[in-house]
Short mmCIF file of C-alpha atoms and ligand atoms in Angstrom, two decimals:
data_model
loop_
_atom_site.label_atom_id
_atom_site.label_comp_id
_atom_site.label_asym_id
_atom_site.label_seq_id
_atom_site.Cartn_x
_atom_site.Cartn_y
_atom_site.Cartn_z
CA MET A 1 -11.10 8.26 -8.43
CA ASP A 2 -10.85 11.42 -10.24
CA VAL A 3 -7.38 13.02 -9.07
CA ARG A 4 -6.09 16.53 -9.96
CA VAL A 5 -3.36 19.15 -9.24
CA ASP A 6 -4.18 22.98 -8.06
CA SER A 7 -1.34 25.07 -7.31
CA GLY A 8 -4.19 27.96 -6.73
CA ALA A 9 -5.25 29.61 -3.51
CA ALA A 10 -5.80 26.69 -0.71
CA THR A 11 -8.14 28.98 0.61
CA ALA A 12 -10.65 29.35 -3.15
CA LEU A 13 -10.14 25.04 -3.36
CA LYS A 14 -13.47 23.40 -3.54
CA ALA A 15 -14.58 20.23 -1.64
CA ASP A 16 -16.27 18.89 1.27
CA ALA A 17 -13.51 18.63 3.02
CA LEU A 18 -9.80 19.74 2.29
CA ILE A 19 -7.31 17.96 4.95
CA VAL A 20 -4.36 19.87 5.50
CA GLY A 21 -0.88 17.58 7.92
CA LEU A 22 0.28 19.28 10.99
CA PHE A 23 3.61 18.48 12.52
CA PHE A 24 3.23 16.87 16.97
CA GLY A 25 3.35 20.03 18.70
CA GLN A 26 3.43 22.48 15.51
CA THR A 27 2.22 26.20 17.02
CA GLU A 28 3.65 27.36 14.20
CA LEU A 29 1.69 28.34 10.60
CA SER A 30 2.42 29.70 7.39
CA GLY A 31 1.76 29.74 4.21
CA ALA A 32 -1.07 28.25 2.56
CA LEU A 33 -2.26 26.77 6.39
CA ALA A 34 -2.01 30.76 7.82
CA ASP A 35 -3.81 32.44 5.63
CA LEU A 36 -6.78 29.65 6.00
CA ASP A 37 -6.28 30.37 9.15
CA LYS A 38 -7.43 33.69 8.73
CA ALA A 39 -10.00 33.16 7.39
CA LEU A 40 -11.37 31.21 9.44
CA ASP A 41 -10.93 33.68 12.09
CA GLY A 42 -7.91 32.34 13.66
CA ALA A 43 -10.37 28.99 14.15
CA ILE A 44 -7.22 26.11 13.50
CA SER A 45 -4.41 28.44 16.35
CA GLU A 46 -7.28 28.19 18.45
CA LEU A 47 -7.36 24.78 18.50
CA LEU A 48 -4.09 23.91 19.42
CA ALA A 49 -3.24 26.95 21.17
CA ASN A 50 -5.91 25.00 23.20
CA LYS A 51 -4.20 21.32 22.60
CA GLU A 52 -7.47 20.43 21.33
CA PHE A 53 -5.68 19.33 18.69
CA LYS A 54 -2.11 17.65 19.41
CA GLY A 55 -0.60 16.57 15.59
CA ALA A 56 -0.20 13.00 16.62
CA ARG A 57 0.13 11.06 14.26
CA TYR A 58 -3.17 9.74 12.48
CA GLU A 59 -5.21 11.80 14.72
CA ALA A 60 -8.02 14.36 13.30
CA GLU A 61 -10.08 17.14 13.99
CA MET A 62 -12.79 18.52 11.46
CA VAL A 63 -13.55 22.22 11.56
CA LEU A 64 -16.79 23.43 9.77
CA THR A 65 -15.73 26.62 7.71
CA MET A 66 -19.62 28.42 7.34
CA GLY A 67 -18.47 29.85 4.43
CA LYS A 68 -16.02 31.24 5.06
CA LEU A 69 -13.85 29.31 2.59
CA ALA A 70 -15.13 27.55 -0.51
CA ALA A 71 -14.49 23.95 1.44
CA ARG A 72 -16.94 22.83 3.92
CA ARG A 73 -14.37 21.10 6.28
CA VAL A 74 -11.17 21.61 6.84
CA VAL A 75 -9.81 18.43 8.10
CA LEU A 76 -6.44 18.43 9.87
CA ALA A 77 -4.48 15.87 10.25
CA GLY A 78 -2.05 14.76 12.59
CA LEU A 79 1.44 13.42 10.89
CA GLY A 80 3.61 12.60 14.18
CA LYS A 81 6.99 14.33 14.87
CA GLU A 82 8.89 16.62 12.42
CA ASP A 83 12.01 14.20 12.06
CA GLN A 84 10.05 11.09 11.65
CA TYR A 85 7.28 12.39 8.91
CA SER A 86 8.87 11.08 5.63
CA SER A 87 7.16 10.13 2.17
CA TYR A 88 5.95 6.70 3.73
CA TYR A 89 4.46 8.73 6.08
CA MET A 90 2.47 11.01 4.15
CA ARG A 91 0.76 8.16 2.39
CA THR A 92 -0.51 6.62 5.58
CA CYS A 93 -1.40 10.27 6.96
CA ALA A 94 -3.17 10.96 4.17
CA ALA A 95 -4.82 7.73 3.75
CA ALA A 96 -6.05 7.64 7.48
CA ALA A 97 -7.13 10.91 7.15
CA ALA A 98 -9.12 10.30 3.65
CA ARG A 99 -10.70 7.94 5.58
CA SER A 100 -11.42 9.78 8.32
CA ALA A 101 -13.06 12.45 5.67
CA ARG A 102 -15.03 10.02 4.30
CA LYS A 103 -16.85 9.11 7.66
CA LYS A 104 -17.90 12.94 8.00
CA GLY A 105 -19.86 11.69 4.89
CA ALA A 106 -17.41 13.65 2.93
CA THR A 107 -17.15 12.74 -1.08
CA THR A 108 -14.63 14.87 -2.48
CA LEU A 109 -11.42 16.00 -0.71
CA ALA A 110 -8.51 18.22 -1.50
CA ILE A 111 -5.26 17.47 0.66
CA HIS A 112 -1.71 20.35 1.27
CA PHE A 113 1.15 18.28 3.39
CA PRO A 114 4.13 19.26 4.03
CA THR A 115 6.97 17.96 2.25
CA ALA A 116 9.23 15.72 3.90
CA PRO A 117 13.39 15.47 3.54
CA ASP A 118 12.94 12.73 0.98
CA THR A 119 10.04 13.90 -1.39
CA HIS A 120 9.98 16.24 -4.08
CA ALA A 121 6.46 17.53 -5.03
CA GLN A 122 6.14 14.49 -8.01
CA GLU A 123 7.06 11.96 -5.17
CA MET A 124 5.08 13.38 -2.63
CA ALA A 125 1.70 13.69 -5.62
CA GLN A 126 2.48 10.06 -5.65
CA ALA A 127 2.87 8.88 -2.40
CA LEU A 128 -0.62 11.41 -1.49
CA THR A 129 -2.53 10.17 -4.78
CA GLU A 130 -1.76 5.88 -3.01
CA GLY A 131 -2.36 6.87 0.30
CA VAL A 132 -5.94 8.19 -0.55
CA VAL A 133 -6.67 5.90 -3.21
CA MET A 134 -6.00 2.98 -1.56
CA GLY A 135 -7.02 4.07 1.85
CA LEU A 136 -10.69 4.33 0.40
CA VAL A 137 -11.26 0.28 -0.93
CA ASP A 138 -12.15 -1.47 1.79
CA PRO A 139 -13.80 -5.47 2.24
CA ASP A 140 -16.76 -4.86 2.57
CA ILE A 141 -17.73 -6.67 -0.83
CA TYR A 142 -20.25 -8.89 0.01
CA LYS A 143 -22.28 -6.68 2.40
CA SER A 144 -25.61 -6.42 1.12
CA ASP A 145 -26.65 -3.53 3.43
CA ASN A 146 -24.72 -0.65 2.26
CA GLU A 147 -27.18 2.21 1.03
CA ASP A 148 -25.06 3.98 4.03
CA LYS A 149 -21.30 3.80 2.09
CA VAL A 150 -20.33 6.68 0.72
CA THR A 151 -17.94 7.34 -2.49
CA VAL A 152 -15.13 9.85 -2.50
CA THR A 153 -15.54 10.42 -6.22
CA ALA A 154 -12.64 12.98 -6.44
CA LEU A 155 -9.05 15.04 -5.20
CA THR A 156 -7.57 17.49 -5.30
CA ILE A 157 -3.72 17.76 -4.48
CA LEU A 158 -2.45 21.14 -3.73
CA SER A 159 0.89 21.80 -5.61
CA GLY A 160 3.12 25.35 -5.40
CA ALA A 161 3.39 26.98 -8.23
CA GLY A 162 6.16 25.77 -10.59
CA ASP A 163 5.47 22.06 -9.63
CA SER A 164 2.37 21.46 -10.94
CA ALA A 165 3.79 19.13 -14.51
CA ALA A 166 5.41 17.41 -11.34
CA ALA A 167 2.71 16.47 -9.42
CA SER A 168 0.60 15.38 -11.92
CA GLU A 169 3.04 12.85 -13.30
CA GLY A 170 3.08 11.56 -9.68
CA VAL A 171 -0.78 11.72 -9.38
CA ARG A 172 -0.49 9.70 -13.14
CA ARG A 173 2.48 6.90 -11.03
CA GLY A 174 0.69 7.09 -7.89
CA ASN A 175 -2.85 6.13 -9.57
CA ILE A 176 -1.08 3.20 -11.24
CA MET A 177 0.21 2.23 -8.41
CA ALA A 178 -2.71 2.23 -6.24
CA GLU A 179 -5.44 0.94 -8.84
CA ALA A 180 -2.48 -2.51 -9.24
CA SER A 181 -2.67 -2.31 -5.70
CA ASN A 182 -6.01 -2.29 -5.34
CA LEU A 183 -6.00 -5.38 -8.22
CA THR A 184 -4.62 -7.41 -5.95
CA ARG A 185 -5.73 -6.75 -2.19
CA SER A 186 -9.80 -7.19 -4.39
CA LEU A 187 -8.23 -11.08 -5.09
CA ALA A 188 -7.24 -11.39 -2.15
CA GLU A 189 -10.29 -10.68 -0.50
CA GLU A 190 -12.72 -12.92 -2.33
CA PRO A 191 -13.10 -16.10 -0.30
CA ALA A 192 -11.72 -18.98 -1.18
CA ASN A 193 -14.76 -21.14 -2.60
CA VAL A 194 -14.79 -18.72 -4.91
CA MET A 195 -10.47 -17.52 -6.05
CA ASN A 196 -9.73 -20.61 -6.25
CA PRO A 197 -6.97 -21.73 -8.68
CA VAL A 198 -9.32 -21.30 -11.92
CA ARG A 199 -10.45 -18.53 -10.88
CA LEU A 200 -6.80 -16.43 -10.34
CA ALA A 201 -6.31 -17.65 -14.29
CA ALA A 202 -9.25 -16.21 -15.62
CA GLU A 203 -7.53 -13.15 -14.10
CA ALA A 204 -4.50 -13.57 -14.85
CA ARG A 205 -6.09 -13.81 -18.60
CA LYS A 206 -8.36 -10.93 -18.08
CA VAL A 207 -4.62 -9.01 -17.54
CA ALA A 208 -3.04 -10.60 -20.07
CA GLU A 209 -6.27 -9.76 -23.01
CA GLN A 210 -6.30 -6.21 -21.34
CA TYR A 211 -2.18 -5.44 -22.25
CA GLY A 212 -1.94 -7.64 -24.93
CA LEU A 213 0.32 -10.33 -23.42
CA GLU A 214 0.76 -13.88 -23.98
CA ILE A 215 -0.11 -16.22 -21.55
CA GLU A 216 0.60 -20.02 -20.72
CA VAL A 217 -1.02 -22.52 -18.24
CA LEU A 218 -0.61 -25.37 -16.65
CA GLY A 219 -2.73 -27.63 -15.78
CA ARG A 220 -2.64 -31.37 -14.02
CA ALA A 221 -1.87 -33.03 -16.73
CA GLU A 222 0.77 -30.20 -18.09
CA MET A 223 2.70 -30.50 -14.88
CA GLU A 224 3.00 -34.27 -15.18
CA GLU A 225 4.12 -34.31 -18.19
CA ARG A 226 7.19 -31.46 -17.44
CA GLY A 227 7.90 -33.71 -13.83
CA MET A 228 6.57 -31.19 -11.49
CA GLY A 229 6.44 -33.47 -8.56
CA SER A 230 6.35 -31.20 -5.71
CA ILE A 231 3.53 -28.71 -7.03
CA LEU A 232 1.20 -31.43 -7.94
CA GLY A 233 2.29 -33.45 -4.30
CA VAL A 234 0.19 -30.65 -2.50
CA ALA A 235 -2.46 -30.21 -5.25
CA LEU A 236 -3.36 -34.06 -4.72
CA GLY A 237 -5.51 -33.40 -1.95
CA SER A 238 -8.09 -30.97 -4.07
CA VAL A 239 -10.31 -31.40 -6.29
CA THR A 240 -10.26 -28.23 -8.16
CA GLU A 241 -7.32 -28.30 -10.84
CA PRO A 242 -4.00 -26.88 -9.65
CA GLN A 243 -2.60 -23.78 -12.58
CA LEU A 244 0.83 -22.92 -12.98
CA ILE A 245 0.59 -19.33 -14.54
CA ALA A 246 3.45 -17.36 -16.92
CA LEU A 247 2.43 -13.75 -17.75
CA LYS A 248 4.80 -12.90 -20.77
CA TYR A 249 5.91 -9.12 -20.54
CA MET A 250 8.65 -9.04 -23.74
CA LYS A 251 9.58 -5.11 -24.48
CA GLY A 252 13.34 -5.22 -23.35
CA GLY A 253 14.05 -6.38 -26.50
CA ALA A 254 17.39 -9.62 -26.83
CA GLY A 255 19.60 -6.97 -24.69
CA ALA A 256 17.50 -6.93 -21.47
CA GLU A 257 18.09 -9.82 -19.16
CA THR A 258 14.24 -11.78 -18.13
CA VAL A 259 13.40 -10.89 -14.77
CA ALA A 260 10.83 -13.53 -12.80
CA LEU A 261 8.32 -12.30 -10.73
CA VAL A 262 6.69 -15.48 -8.76
CA GLY A 263 3.98 -16.14 -6.29
CA LYS A 264 2.61 -18.21 -4.04
CA GLY A 265 -0.94 -18.18 -4.57
CA ILE A 266 -1.76 -20.94 -2.80
CA THR A 267 -6.23 -20.02 -2.95
CA PHE A 268 -6.69 -22.12 0.83
CA ASP A 269 -4.38 -23.55 3.11
CA THR A 270 -5.92 -26.08 5.11
CA GLY A 271 -2.75 -27.40 6.17
CA GLY A 272 -3.20 -31.11 4.28
CA THR A 273 -3.25 -33.77 6.11
CA SER A 274 -0.90 -32.00 9.18
CA ILE A 275 -3.49 -29.61 9.17
CA LYS A 276 -4.02 -26.47 11.07
CA PRO A 277 -6.05 -25.79 13.87
CA ALA A 278 -9.62 -24.77 13.29
CA GLU A 279 -8.94 -20.83 14.81
CA ASN A 280 -8.21 -18.56 12.36
CA MET A 281 -7.84 -21.20 9.29
CA HIS A 282 -10.54 -18.44 7.46
CA TYR A 283 -7.13 -16.09 7.33
CA MET A 284 -5.16 -18.86 5.10
CA LYS A 285 -7.71 -17.83 1.93
CA TYR A 286 -5.33 -15.33 1.92
CA ASP A 287 -2.66 -17.48 1.46
CA MET A 288 -3.00 -16.43 -2.25
CA CYS A 289 -1.72 -13.07 -1.97
CA GLY A 290 1.72 -13.41 -3.14
CA ALA A 291 0.21 -14.61 -6.28
CA ALA A 292 -2.33 -12.01 -6.73
CA ALA A 293 0.71 -9.52 -5.75
CA VAL A 294 2.52 -11.00 -9.06
CA LEU A 295 -0.55 -10.25 -10.86
CA GLY A 296 -0.68 -6.51 -9.94
CA ALA A 297 2.76 -5.81 -10.01
CA ILE A 298 2.74 -7.58 -14.33
CA LYS A 299 -0.49 -4.88 -14.87
CA ALA A 300 1.06 -1.77 -13.87
CA ILE A 301 4.24 -2.78 -15.67
CA ALA A 302 2.34 -2.99 -18.63
CA GLU A 303 0.98 0.35 -17.16
CA PHE A 304 4.06 2.04 -17.25
CA GLY A 305 5.81 0.25 -20.49
CA PRO A 306 8.71 0.15 -19.77
CA ALA A 307 11.70 -1.76 -21.93
CA ALA A 308 12.33 -4.54 -19.74
CA ASN A 309 11.58 -8.87 -20.38
CA VAL A 310 9.75 -10.10 -17.24
CA ILE A 311 7.51 -13.18 -16.62
CA GLY A 312 5.38 -12.64 -13.80
CA VAL A 313 4.67 -17.02 -12.59
CA MET A 314 1.60 -17.10 -10.29
CA CYS A 315 2.25 -21.05 -8.45
CA CYS A 316 -1.99 -22.10 -8.11
CA VAL A 317 -2.71 -24.74 -5.72
CA GLU A 318 -5.90 -25.15 -2.97
CA ASN A 319 -4.02 -27.25 -0.03
CA MET A 320 -6.35 -29.22 0.94
CA PRO A 321 -6.36 -32.70 3.51
CA GLY A 322 -8.61 -35.73 1.78
CA GLY A 323 -8.58 -39.79 0.83
CA ALA A 324 -5.69 -38.33 -1.98
CA ALA A 325 -3.90 -35.95 -0.40
CA GLN A 326 -0.13 -36.02 0.23
CA ARG A 327 1.07 -37.89 4.08
CA PRO A 328 4.13 -36.40 5.94
CA GLY A 329 6.65 -38.93 4.60
CA ASP A 330 5.98 -38.95 1.29
CA VAL A 331 8.67 -38.00 -1.36
CA VAL A 332 8.33 -36.04 -4.43
CA ARG A 333 10.72 -34.73 -7.69
CA ALA A 334 10.71 -31.24 -8.44
CA SER A 335 10.81 -30.92 -12.21
CA ASN A 336 14.86 -30.46 -11.56
CA GLY A 337 15.05 -33.74 -10.48
CA LYS A 338 15.35 -33.26 -6.76
CA THR A 339 13.79 -35.90 -4.30
CA ILE A 340 12.10 -33.63 -0.92
CA GLU A 341 10.77 -35.65 1.28
CA VAL A 342 7.89 -33.92 2.63
CA LEU A 343 8.07 -33.98 6.82
CA ASN A 344 5.14 -31.47 6.94
CA THR A 345 1.84 -30.50 4.01
CA ASP A 346 1.57 -27.44 5.84
CA ALA A 347 5.15 -26.19 4.95
CA GLU A 348 3.36 -26.10 1.08
CA GLY A 349 3.81 -22.60 0.21
CA ARG A 350 7.73 -23.66 -0.74
CA LEU A 351 6.52 -26.90 -2.42
CA VAL A 352 4.80 -25.23 -5.65
CA LEU A 353 7.50 -22.74 -6.14
CA ALA A 354 10.20 -24.22 -6.42
CA ASP A 355 8.75 -25.99 -9.83
CA GLY A 356 7.45 -22.76 -10.22
CA ILE A 357 11.08 -20.90 -10.50
CA VAL A 358 12.33 -23.74 -12.19
CA TRP A 359 10.29 -22.80 -14.70
CA ALA A 360 10.29 -19.58 -14.54
CA GLN A 361 14.34 -20.21 -15.38
CA LYS A 362 13.34 -22.85 -18.14
CA LEU A 363 11.70 -20.25 -19.11
CA GLY A 364 14.26 -17.74 -19.57
CA ALA A 365 14.30 -15.99 -16.79
CA LYS A 366 17.91 -15.02 -14.98
CA HIS A 367 17.02 -12.60 -12.24
CA VAL A 368 13.85 -14.38 -9.86
CA VAL A 369 11.87 -12.35 -7.01
CA ASP A 370 9.30 -14.68 -5.20
CA ILE A 371 6.84 -13.22 -3.14
CA CYS A 372 5.12 -15.17 -1.00
CA THR A 373 2.70 -15.39 2.46
CA LEU A 374 5.24 -18.37 3.43
CA THR A 375 6.57 -18.78 7.34
CA GLY A 376 4.16 -17.96 10.76
CA ALA A 377 7.97 -17.39 12.12
CA ALA A 378 8.33 -14.23 9.42
CA VAL A 379 5.51 -12.39 12.14
CA ILE A 380 7.68 -13.69 14.79
CA THR A 381 10.67 -12.21 13.18
CA LEU A 382 9.77 -8.39 12.41
CA GLY A 383 6.10 -9.14 13.50
CA HIS A 384 4.01 -6.71 10.91
CA ALA A 385 5.89 -3.38 10.14
CA ALA A 386 8.07 -4.83 7.75
CA THR A 387 8.50 -8.07 5.42
CA CYS A 388 11.51 -10.42 5.22
CA LEU A 389 13.58 -10.47 2.78
CA LEU A 390 16.55 -12.36 1.57
CA GLY A 391 18.35 -13.97 -1.28
CA SER A 392 21.83 -13.93 -3.38
CA PRO A 393 23.87 -12.23 -4.65
CA GLN A 394 23.97 -9.12 -2.28
CA VAL A 395 23.62 -7.44 -5.48
CA TRP A 396 20.26 -8.18 -6.46
CA VAL A 397 19.11 -7.79 -3.34
CA ASP A 398 19.72 -4.37 -3.20
CA GLN A 399 18.51 -4.01 -6.13
CA VAL A 400 14.90 -4.97 -4.90
CA LYS A 401 15.70 -2.86 -0.90
CA ARG A 402 16.07 0.25 -3.01
CA ALA A 403 13.09 -0.26 -4.80
CA SER A 404 11.08 -1.30 -1.28
CA ASP A 405 12.62 2.43 -0.51
CA GLU A 406 10.89 3.61 -3.40
CA SER A 407 7.54 2.38 -2.77
CA GLY A 408 7.30 2.78 1.08
CA GLU A 409 7.04 -1.16 1.45
CA ARG A 410 9.26 -2.03 4.18
CA VAL A 411 11.61 -5.01 4.17
CA TRP A 412 14.42 -5.71 6.65
CA GLN A 413 17.43 -8.39 5.17
CA LEU A 414 17.90 -11.44 7.26
CA PRO A 415 21.16 -13.09 6.19
CA ILE A 416 21.50 -16.66 4.85
CA PHE A 417 24.49 -18.02 6.24
CA PRO A 418 25.62 -21.78 5.12
CA GLU A 419 24.96 -23.49 8.61
CA TYR A 420 21.16 -23.40 7.35
CA ARG A 421 21.28 -25.94 5.21
CA GLU A 422 21.82 -28.42 7.65
CA GLN A 423 18.43 -27.86 8.87
CA LEU A 424 17.24 -29.64 5.72
CA LYS A 425 19.16 -32.49 6.16
CA SER A 426 16.31 -35.84 5.09
CA ASN A 427 17.59 -39.62 5.93
CA ILE A 428 15.60 -40.44 2.50
CA ALA A 429 15.42 -37.75 0.09
CA ASP A 430 18.30 -34.93 -1.65
CA LEU A 431 16.36 -32.43 1.03
CA ALA A 432 13.17 -31.90 3.59
CA ASN A 433 10.70 -29.05 3.68
CA ILE A 434 11.07 -28.39 7.47
CA GLY A 435 14.05 -26.94 8.98
CA GLY A 436 11.79 -27.33 12.41
CA ARG A 437 11.65 -24.04 14.41
CA PRO A 438 15.39 -22.13 14.92
CA ALA A 439 14.76 -19.66 11.98
CA GLY A 440 12.26 -21.33 10.26
CA THR A 441 11.76 -18.05 7.92
CA ILE A 442 15.18 -18.35 6.60
CA THR A 443 15.25 -22.01 6.07
CA ALA A 444 11.98 -21.85 4.25
CA ALA A 445 13.60 -19.22 2.25
CA VAL A 446 17.32 -21.96 1.97
CA PHE A 447 14.82 -24.70 0.95
CA ILE A 448 13.72 -22.46 -2.30
CA GLN A 449 17.36 -21.74 -2.70
CA GLN A 450 17.95 -25.00 -3.55
CA PHE A 451 15.38 -24.13 -6.98
CA VAL A 452 17.66 -21.51 -8.27
CA GLU A 453 20.56 -22.24 -10.85
CA ASP A 454 23.94 -21.67 -10.44
CA GLY A 455 24.87 -18.50 -11.65
CA ASN A 456 21.34 -16.97 -11.25
CA SER A 457 20.35 -13.65 -8.88
CA TRP A 458 17.28 -14.53 -6.61
CA ALA A 459 15.30 -12.01 -4.24
CA HIS A 460 12.84 -14.19 -1.66
CA LEU A 461 9.96 -11.74 0.49
CA ASP A 462 8.02 -13.55 2.90
CA ILE A 463 5.08 -11.16 3.67
CA ALA A 464 3.64 -13.60 5.54
CA ALA A 465 2.78 -10.24 8.30
CA THR A 466 2.35 -7.65 5.72
CA ALA A 467 0.29 -9.16 2.90
CA TYR A 468 -3.05 -8.40 5.37
CA SER A 469 -3.71 -6.92 8.64
CA GLU A 470 -6.28 -9.03 11.17
CA ARG A 471 -7.85 -5.76 12.41
CA ASP A 472 -7.96 -2.14 10.77
CA LEU A 473 -4.92 0.32 10.47
CA PRO A 474 -5.52 3.93 11.32
CA TYR A 475 -4.38 3.94 6.77
CA LEU A 476 -5.84 1.06 5.88
CA PRO A 477 -9.09 -1.09 7.01
CA GLN A 478 -8.75 -5.05 8.20
CA GLY A 479 -7.49 -6.93 4.58
CA SER A 480 -5.41 -7.23 2.48
CA SER A 481 -2.51 -4.88 1.73
CA GLY A 482 -1.35 -5.22 -1.94
CA ALA A 483 1.80 -5.71 -0.19
CA GLY A 484 5.00 -5.94 -3.35
CA VAL A 485 3.30 -4.25 -5.99
CA ARG A 486 5.10 -1.74 -5.97
CA THR A 487 8.19 -3.23 -4.56
CA MET A 488 7.97 -4.84 -7.62
CA THR A 489 6.99 -2.90 -10.37
CA ASN A 490 10.03 -0.03 -8.96
CA LEU A 491 11.96 -2.74 -9.19
CA ILE A 492 10.95 -2.98 -13.08
CA LEU A 493 11.09 0.84 -13.78
CA ASP A 494 14.81 0.91 -11.84
CA LEU A 495 15.96 -1.97 -13.51
CA ALA A 496 14.70 -0.68 -17.43
CA ASN A 497 15.82 3.00 -16.23
CA GLY A 498 19.22 1.68 -15.61
CA LYS A 499 19.39 2.40 -11.74
N1 BES B 501 0.86 -20.65 4.42
C1 BES B 501 1.66 -20.49 5.98
C2 BES B 501 2.26 -19.36 6.37
C3 BES B 501 1.86 -18.44 6.82
C4 BES B 501 0.89 -18.32 8.36
C5 BES B 501 1.14 -17.43 6.29
C6 BES B 501 0.74 -17.44 8.70
C7 BES B 501 0.29 -16.47 6.84
C8 BES B 501 0.11 -16.29 7.92
C9 BES B 501 2.47 -21.59 5.57
O1 BES B 501 2.00 -22.68 3.83
C10 BES B 501 2.72 -22.25 6.73
O2 BES B 501 1.72 -22.99 6.97
N2 BES B 501 3.59 -22.73 6.91
C11 BES B 501 4.33 -23.63 8.79
C12 BES B 501 5.81 -24.08 8.49
C13 BES B 501 6.12 -25.27 9.54
C14 BES B 501 4.97 -26.39 9.01
C15 BES B 501 7.40 -25.28 8.73
C16 BES B 501 4.57 -22.39 9.51
O3 BES B 501 4.57 -21.11 9.16
O4 BES B 501 3.50 -22.60 10.18
ZN1 ZN B 502 0.59 -23.94 5.24
ZN1 ZN B 503 0.83 -21.10 3.19
#
């Protein structure tokens, strides 16, 4: 999509649809809104006065301009209550309005939203770009009959005079973030018969080639040589080779400490021998969203080009049942020497991440962020509104939290009290891979923490509730969301900027 900035008059803007944001209950029109209303002979104020348009969040109302404006339609976009408005809702409301405008056939869009208290011209243009560029991607990639599909080709963002340089920078950044997130989403959307571990490795090689990054891919034999019994156990049931992938972005020089982004890449999670119920099992094609987010983040980081050392690790395995598959009660030894009693083969994400995180540290990482669709309990804990964040030390968790705040990707921290470790005790091995029902998201994190070396920092993003949606949202269609891409990218940009 061609995204540009215009600081001219709203009435002179050419577009199929000019989207303007209005707050819930707003009756006063000023600035560009007043100019538009005047040119439309009061059509907007009449809709407001009659309460035909109330400004509820994600509400949309079309007004045909009949030649009174350069734009063919005005789309009134509801922003919700003014005191709740932020860059978060700026992004989601822009996406919802763009989706509404496209439904009417609009292929060229322009957008004018009010500023939010937390937002200046650059962040605003970035949020609007991200909202529209991400909001307009649908998961219908395998539909043969797509004739009615409308493609939006251009977006113009209205900025105040004097703000256009900052807004253009926001557009540049927003485009990078949105395109990288859309890469993650498109990988996640592919069904598991297409997107298996070998194909994910091929996708990683494409990114490596495009940006001149070093890439290392371990298959079954290389994992055996390195004693990676934990990830190998999960791979036993699958005919597809597991792939442990490391992408290396090393532009930080010798002084900068290396950060590893480690993603769970279960390309399909049947549960293995501890098989899942049939209902909703198809969603488990999304169990590689963590690894896909790592690849998206590496792409965005390579586009931004910060002075940083980053290793993206993708732990890609298919978790299948079968005659060769791992059994409950099996004991495996991870590459740091720790033994694990696999009491439930469906708790496989932590098993693949264990060896992935050990490897990342062997490759030199001192700081780790892992990202994974790890626990159904994450949905119970926070619902779909936020990603669960855990980790230690707290300064590193805070650093990740700040990056998430900048991204508009909500996270909420859960505690790690020493007592949780008790739940992972095994009678036969160093630890068990499940900790019972209480605090399932936390005990999963505590399991992973056992593979972080003393003195290194670690943060854990459980995106089980946020990586994909089972239904259409106003601002995103059903399917994968790209959760974590922008947070991880901002984390690296912040660190490179000494923030
Ligand atoms: N991939 C699932 C977690 C999941 C569930 C992601 C729902 C997205 C939506 C994970 O591998 C899993 O099966 N976890 C088990 C762990 C349990 C056996 C301790 C779970 O959450 O039930
Ligand atoms: Zn599982
Ligand atoms: Zn899983």
